Amino acid sequence: MRTAYKCRAYPDFEQASVLNRTFGCIRVVWNRTLAWRHARYDGEQARTNFTQASAYLTGLKAREDLGWLNEVSSVPLQQAIRHQQAAFSNFFAGRARYPRYKSRDGRQSAEYTRSGFRYRGGRLFLAKMSTPLAFTWSWPGIDPASVDPTTVTVSRDPCGRWYVFFAVDLADPEQLPATGAVAGVDLGIKDFAVTSDGEKIPNPRRLARRAKNLARYQRRLARCQKGSANRAKAKGKVARAHRKVRASRADFLHRTSARLVRDHDVIVIEDLAVKNMVRNRPLAKAISDCGWGEFRRQLEYKAAAAGRHLIVAGRWYPSSKTCSACGDLLASLSLNTRTWQCPSCGTRHDRDINAAKNILAAGLAVSACGADVRHSGSSRVRSAVKQEPRPVTAGIPVHQGGE
C-alpha cells in the first residue's frame, strides 16, 4: 500500500531561497512546454509523448537566455514534465480537465525522486542544499528514522506555510474485525449525511461560518493598490482564511468517514454528479462547502484498507420519492417537503432517512451481481448501468397503478 506523510516544514532563509527558485523554474518549464504542445498540435496536428517533451526540456536548458534553469536540481524539472504528461493522459481518458498554465500566486510544489534527496536517520537533505530541511513529525507511533520514502514533495501554500510530503510504500494494514452492521448514507446540505439507521450528521458549514470575515478581508484586498506591500499582506490574510476553512472541512470529513468505515462492514452511497449539481447557482456555494467528492474519495480508500465494502448506488435511482416499506413511487416530491406519507401503505417517512434506507436496499440488490462494489484491495468500480434489475420485496420503485 502506498501512503504519504504530510509534515510542516521550516526552511531557513537560504533553503527558502533555493526552493523558491526551484518553484519558479518548474513554473517556467511547465508553461513553456504546455505552450509548445499547443503550437505543435495546432501547426502539425501531432501529439507529444514524454520522450519528446523531455527532449524539449533539454533544449530549454541549453538556451543562453534560460541558462538559470541549470542552477536548480534537474529532478523537479523532469518530474514536472512527467506530471504534465500524466495530466494529458488523464484528460484524454476523461478523468480530468485540460491542463492549465501555472501561476505564481497559487500553491507551489516540487517533487524529488530518490536521486534528488537523501533521507538518513530522520533527516532530509534535498539537492542543492548543504543543510537538512527542518520539519515536524506528527505521528507519535511511527519512528521517522524507520521511514523509507520513495519520493519527497515540498510545497508552499499561498498563505506562506511550507509542507513536506513523504511518499512511502507500506505493507497492507490489518483488516478491521467484522461488526455485522450495514449502512446506507444519504448526503445532503441541511444534514451532511443521514444513515439508514436514523442517525443524522449535522453539516458544519465551515465556509458559511467564516464568510463574514472572509468577505471583509476580500474587500480590504480589493481596495489595495496592485503591486503594493499592503496588497501582499491583504492577500496573505485572504489565503489564511481559506486555509482555515479547508483544514476544518478536511478534519470533519476524515473523522466522519473514519467512523463510518470503523462501525460498518458495508456502506452504500449514492453516485452524485457533483460537477453538474454545482451549476445550480443558488446552491453551488453550499454544495461546494460540503465536500461530497472528497468524502467519497476518503470512503473509498479507507474502506479498501480496512477490508470493508463500499457500494455505489445508481445515480438516477429515485431514493427520496420511493417508499422504503412497500416500494411505491410518488409522481413528484418537492425539495421543501421534508416528511411525507405513503399513499399506498400509509407509512410516514422522514425524507432523508427514507432515502438512506432505499439507497441501502438498492446497493445490496446490485451487489448481488458484483456491480458498483468497492472491494478490499481493488480501486476499480464497475458500473451497474447495463445490469438486469433483480427483484426485491422493498426499496425498488413501483409506479402507482401497477405500471
XYZ file of C-alpha atoms in Angstrom:
403
model
C 0.000 0.000 0.000
C 1.266 3.455 -0.883
C 0.695 6.299 1.540
C 2.121 9.721 2.306
C 3.013 11.571 5.499
C 2.397 15.305 5.466
C 4.557 17.425 7.792
C 5.054 21.118 8.427
C 8.425 22.256 7.096
C 10.521 25.151 8.374
C 13.205 26.061 5.812
C 15.775 28.693 6.722
C 16.402 31.735 4.559
C 18.906 30.006 2.275
C 16.739 26.911 1.841
C 13.644 29.005 1.151
C 15.585 30.892 -1.496
C 16.626 27.652 -3.204
C 13.091 26.281 -3.088
C 11.575 29.500 -4.405
C 13.979 29.460 -7.349
C 13.069 25.826 -7.954
C 9.366 26.685 -7.946
C 9.977 29.452 -10.475
C 11.948 27.150 -12.773
C 9.248 24.479 -12.568
C 6.625 27.075 -13.442
C 8.616 28.254 -16.467
C 9.268 24.718 -17.698
C 5.622 23.736 -17.276
C 4.223 26.823 -19.036
C 6.698 26.803 -21.912
C 6.265 23.082 -22.514
C 2.492 23.460 -22.445
C 2.646 26.336 -24.950
C 4.977 24.267 -27.158
C 2.490 21.377 -27.056
C -0.282 23.756 -28.142
C 1.746 25.178 -31.022
C 2.870 21.734 -32.149
C -0.650 20.364 -32.209
C -2.116 23.436 -33.930
C 0.601 23.515 -36.585
C 1.363 19.844 -37.173
C -1.702 18.104 -35.670
C 0.752 15.939 -33.734
C 0.563 14.753 -30.161
C 3.564 14.874 -27.856
C 4.855 11.954 -25.807
C 7.078 12.022 -22.744
C 10.302 11.409 -24.693
C 9.676 14.392 -26.953
C 8.725 16.627 -24.022
C 11.859 15.562 -22.147
C 13.986 16.398 -25.194
C 12.308 19.810 -25.341
C 13.295 20.389 -21.697
C 16.909 19.582 -22.595
C 16.712 22.176 -25.357
C 15.341 24.780 -22.947
C 18.227 24.252 -20.541
C 20.707 24.645 -23.394
C 19.418 28.111 -24.342
C 21.516 31.089 -23.251
C 18.540 33.132 -22.047
C 17.361 30.206 -19.882
C 20.707 29.171 -18.504
C 19.478 29.767 -14.953
C 17.429 26.571 -15.261
C 20.686 24.707 -14.617
C 21.128 26.401 -11.224
C 18.438 24.237 -9.589
C 18.108 20.474 -9.343
C 17.118 18.805 -12.586
C 14.945 16.225 -10.799
C 11.944 18.512 -10.055
C 12.070 19.859 -13.627
C 11.971 16.349 -15.052
C 9.134 15.444 -12.689
C 7.176 18.491 -13.900
C 7.360 17.106 -17.449
C 6.259 13.702 -16.162
C 3.304 15.231 -14.296
C 2.255 17.178 -17.377
C 2.301 14.006 -19.449
C 0.143 12.284 -16.826
C -2.225 15.268 -16.839
C -2.721 14.927 -20.599
C -3.244 11.175 -20.263
C -5.942 11.789 -17.663
C -7.542 14.422 -19.880
C -7.733 12.167 -22.946
C -9.081 9.357 -20.738
C -11.872 11.634 -19.471
C -10.671 11.638 -15.856
C -9.603 15.285 -15.627
C -9.950 18.610 -17.382
C -7.435 20.103 -19.769
C -4.091 21.070 -18.153
C -3.765 24.764 -17.360
C -0.864 27.167 -17.001
C 0.717 27.569 -13.587
C 0.524 30.869 -11.712
C 2.949 32.268 -9.181
C 0.045 33.214 -6.893
C -1.178 29.655 -6.308
C 0.233 26.686 -4.472
C 3.829 25.877 -5.447
C 5.365 22.402 -5.224
C 8.444 20.451 -6.261
C 8.785 16.669 -6.287
C 12.121 14.938 -5.702
C 12.798 11.296 -6.537
C 15.499 9.221 -4.837
C 18.228 10.824 -6.932
C 17.233 14.279 -5.703
C 17.203 13.788 -1.928
C 18.888 11.875 0.877
C 16.986 10.699 3.950
C 19.049 9.281 6.788
C 18.086 8.892 10.423
C 15.047 11.120 10.128
C 17.000 13.952 8.481
C 16.134 15.172 4.995
C 18.767 16.581 2.632
C 17.487 17.967 -0.667
C 19.558 18.569 -3.791
C 21.399 21.916 -3.927
C 21.152 22.223 -0.106
C 24.032 21.782 2.323
C 21.912 21.602 5.496
C 18.955 19.330 6.369
C 15.431 20.648 5.972
C 13.707 21.048 9.335
C 10.239 19.572 9.664
C 7.852 18.497 12.430
C 6.877 14.830 12.629
C 3.225 14.419 13.638
C 2.878 10.630 14.136
C 3.998 9.581 17.637
C 3.534 5.867 16.916
C 5.887 5.903 13.918
C 9.624 6.424 14.163
C 10.676 8.906 11.453
C 14.068 7.207 11.228
C 12.367 3.980 10.084
C 10.597 5.648 7.156
C 11.993 4.918 3.692
C 10.401 7.468 1.316
C 10.338 6.835 -2.410
C 9.589 10.463 -3.303
C 9.607 13.724 -1.363
C 7.427 16.696 -2.290
C 7.963 20.173 -0.864
C 5.139 22.695 -1.210
C 4.328 26.257 -0.202
C 0.744 27.405 0.299
C -0.412 30.860 -0.826
C -0.540 31.849 2.837
C 3.199 31.157 3.210
C 3.164 27.807 5.036
C 5.661 25.156 3.989
C 4.948 21.421 3.899
C 6.887 18.280 3.033
C 5.250 15.036 1.874
C 6.952 11.658 2.253
C 5.555 9.013 -0.115
C 6.118 5.572 1.402
C 5.332 2.009 0.326
C 3.923 0.055 3.273
C 2.584 -3.426 3.813
C -1.193 -3.795 3.685
C -2.682 -2.923 7.087
C -4.596 -5.410 9.184
C -8.283 -5.529 8.350
C -10.739 -4.400 10.977
C -12.872 -7.027 12.725
C -16.367 -7.554 11.345
C -19.183 -5.652 13.040
C -22.162 -7.139 11.203
C -23.560 -3.648 10.538
C -24.555 -2.165 7.182
C -25.492 1.432 6.415
C -26.972 3.417 3.582
C -25.819 7.050 3.514
C -27.819 9.895 2.014
C -25.796 13.096 1.575
C -27.436 16.498 1.826
C -26.983 20.168 2.634
C -29.119 20.641 5.737
C -27.672 17.478 7.280
C -24.348 16.456 5.810
C -25.218 12.759 5.986
C -28.193 10.692 7.130
C -27.765 6.955 7.665
C -30.342 4.238 7.181
C -30.494 3.593 10.950
C -31.743 7.141 11.567
C -28.509 8.907 12.532
C -28.206 12.477 11.268
C -24.749 14.050 10.971
C -25.116 17.854 11.024
C -23.485 19.908 8.304
C -20.781 22.078 9.944
C -20.960 24.693 7.134
C -17.308 25.680 7.526
C -17.312 28.284 4.759
C -20.595 29.873 5.837
C -19.295 30.376 9.378
C -16.235 32.264 8.147
C -17.934 34.015 5.218
C -18.267 37.335 7.074
C -14.583 37.575 7.972
C -13.565 36.334 4.548
C -15.698 38.978 2.838
C -14.104 41.683 4.986
C -10.588 40.513 4.032
C -11.539 40.407 0.365
C -12.914 43.967 0.488
C -9.653 45.155 2.001
C -7.744 43.343 -0.729
C -9.871 44.967 -3.444
C -9.070 48.457 -2.100
C -5.290 47.926 -2.118
C -3.166 49.077 -4.992
C -1.779 46.301 -7.151
C 1.865 45.576 -6.503
C 1.946 47.295 -3.108
C 3.124 45.764 0.152
C -0.282 46.263 1.735
C -1.878 44.271 -1.054
C 0.533 41.406 -0.411
C -0.401 41.458 3.276
C -4.112 41.546 2.470
C -3.709 38.679 0.030
C -1.986 36.666 2.744
C -4.923 37.233 5.116
C -7.383 36.017 2.483
C -5.248 32.940 1.839
C -5.034 32.159 5.564
C -8.804 32.450 5.919
C -9.294 29.968 3.075
C -6.690 27.638 4.591
C -8.580 27.541 7.888
C -11.780 26.636 6.052
C -10.027 23.854 4.124
C -8.352 22.471 7.232
C -11.534 22.392 9.317
C -13.519 20.826 6.457
C -10.856 18.158 5.894
C -10.799 17.345 9.619
C -14.579 16.873 9.659
C -14.554 14.683 6.552
C -11.762 12.494 7.893
C -13.460 11.980 11.238
C -16.831 11.193 9.671
C -15.512 8.806 7.027
C -13.252 7.002 9.515
C -16.126 6.444 11.933
C -18.426 5.092 9.225
C -15.765 2.675 7.990
C -14.922 1.571 11.519
C -18.534 0.880 12.548
C -19.939 -0.773 9.381
C -18.998 -3.726 7.225
C -20.959 -2.482 4.197
C -21.530 1.167 3.277
C -23.806 2.222 0.421
C -23.646 5.739 -1.009
C -25.275 7.429 -3.967
C -23.379 8.279 -7.144
C -23.803 12.049 -7.061
C -22.939 14.184 -10.098
C -21.323 16.967 -8.074
C -19.944 18.768 -11.140
C -23.435 19.053 -12.563
C -25.039 19.967 -9.242
C -22.777 22.977 -8.675
C -24.228 24.516 -11.843
C -27.254 25.367 -9.724
C -26.299 28.932 -8.872
C -28.404 29.312 -5.688
C -26.938 26.110 -4.198
C -23.469 25.999 -5.769
C -21.690 27.574 -2.804
C -23.420 25.359 -0.241
C -22.755 22.206 -2.282
C -19.071 23.066 -2.713
C -18.781 23.710 1.025
C -19.978 20.154 1.781
C -17.103 18.362 0.048
C -19.087 15.338 -1.167
C -16.490 14.340 -3.738
C -13.669 14.329 -1.183
C -15.882 12.421 1.256
C -16.465 9.670 -1.305
C -12.742 9.507 -2.098
C -11.911 9.071 1.585
C -14.546 6.371 1.983
C -13.101 4.504 -0.994
C -9.505 4.232 0.165
C -10.355 3.784 3.859
C -12.821 1.001 3.094
C -10.261 -0.744 0.876
C -7.599 -0.510 3.592
C -9.934 -1.768 6.343
C -11.435 -4.638 4.361
C -14.888 -3.072 4.163
C -17.247 -2.993 1.181
C -18.270 0.303 -0.398
C -21.249 0.072 -2.755
C -22.187 2.933 -5.082
C -25.900 3.028 -5.916
C -27.166 4.268 -9.266
C -27.247 7.994 -9.936
C -30.813 8.042 -11.290
C -32.381 5.970 -8.553
C -35.385 7.912 -7.074
C -34.489 7.225 -3.444
C -36.394 10.172 -1.951
C -39.683 9.504 -3.765
C -39.781 5.753 -3.120
C -41.482 4.263 -0.072
C -38.940 2.110 1.758
C -41.747 -0.003 3.240
C -43.770 -1.042 0.177
C -41.775 0.289 -2.804
C -44.475 2.687 -4.028
C -43.141 5.564 -6.138
C -44.520 9.103 -5.895
C -45.087 11.056 -9.074
C -43.332 14.134 -7.657
C -41.782 15.346 -4.405
C -40.669 18.943 -3.905
C -37.449 19.841 -2.126
C -39.390 21.721 0.553
C -41.202 18.548 1.624
C -39.178 17.031 4.465
C -41.746 14.439 5.595
C -44.407 12.644 3.599
C -46.900 9.807 3.984
C -47.060 6.909 1.544
C -50.491 6.885 -0.180
C -50.293 3.117 -0.624
C -49.333 1.714 2.793
C -49.780 4.844 4.969
C -46.210 4.820 6.328
C -44.951 8.260 7.292
C -41.380 8.935 6.213
C -38.641 11.378 7.026
C -37.370 12.332 3.587
C -33.651 11.794 4.264
C -33.954 8.643 6.391
C -36.265 7.106 3.802
C -33.752 7.934 1.056
C -30.932 6.332 3.064
C -32.977 3.142 3.511
C -33.718 2.979 -0.209
C -30.054 3.583 -1.078
C -29.091 0.686 1.189
C -31.692 -1.635 -0.384
C -30.697 -0.685 -3.929
C -26.999 -1.091 -3.145
C -27.457 -4.535 -1.649
C -29.561 -5.542 -4.661
C -26.951 -4.597 -7.267
C -24.104 -6.014 -5.141
C -25.572 -9.479 -5.677
C -24.252 -9.329 -9.267
C -20.950 -7.712 -8.300
C -21.651 -4.250 -9.670
C -20.868 -0.900 -8.080
C -18.907 -2.554 -5.281
C -15.577 -1.357 -3.965
C -13.864 -4.477 -2.631
C -10.829 -4.620 -0.397
C -7.599 -4.297 -2.351
C -9.275 -3.049 -5.537
C -9.521 0.511 -6.804
C -11.897 -0.218 -9.671
C -15.630 0.386 -9.516
C -17.780 -1.412 -12.061
C -20.899 0.284 -13.308
C -24.301 -1.318 -12.889
C -25.926 0.580 -15.738
C -26.264 -2.455 -18.017
C -27.089 -4.977 -15.312
C -30.555 -6.503 -15.299
C -32.614 -5.447 -12.248
C -33.142 -8.059 -9.557
C -36.490 -8.339 -7.775
C -36.588 -7.437 -4.091
C -39.524 -7.060 -1.736
C -38.863 -3.459 -0.664
C -36.873 -0.483 -1.789
C -37.482 -0.829 -5.534
C -39.757 1.843 -7.025
C -43.165 0.723 -8.268
C -45.361 3.212 -10.107
C -48.887 3.716 -8.849
C -51.405 1.726 -10.834
C -49.065 -1.258 -11.227
C -47.058 0.204 -14.122
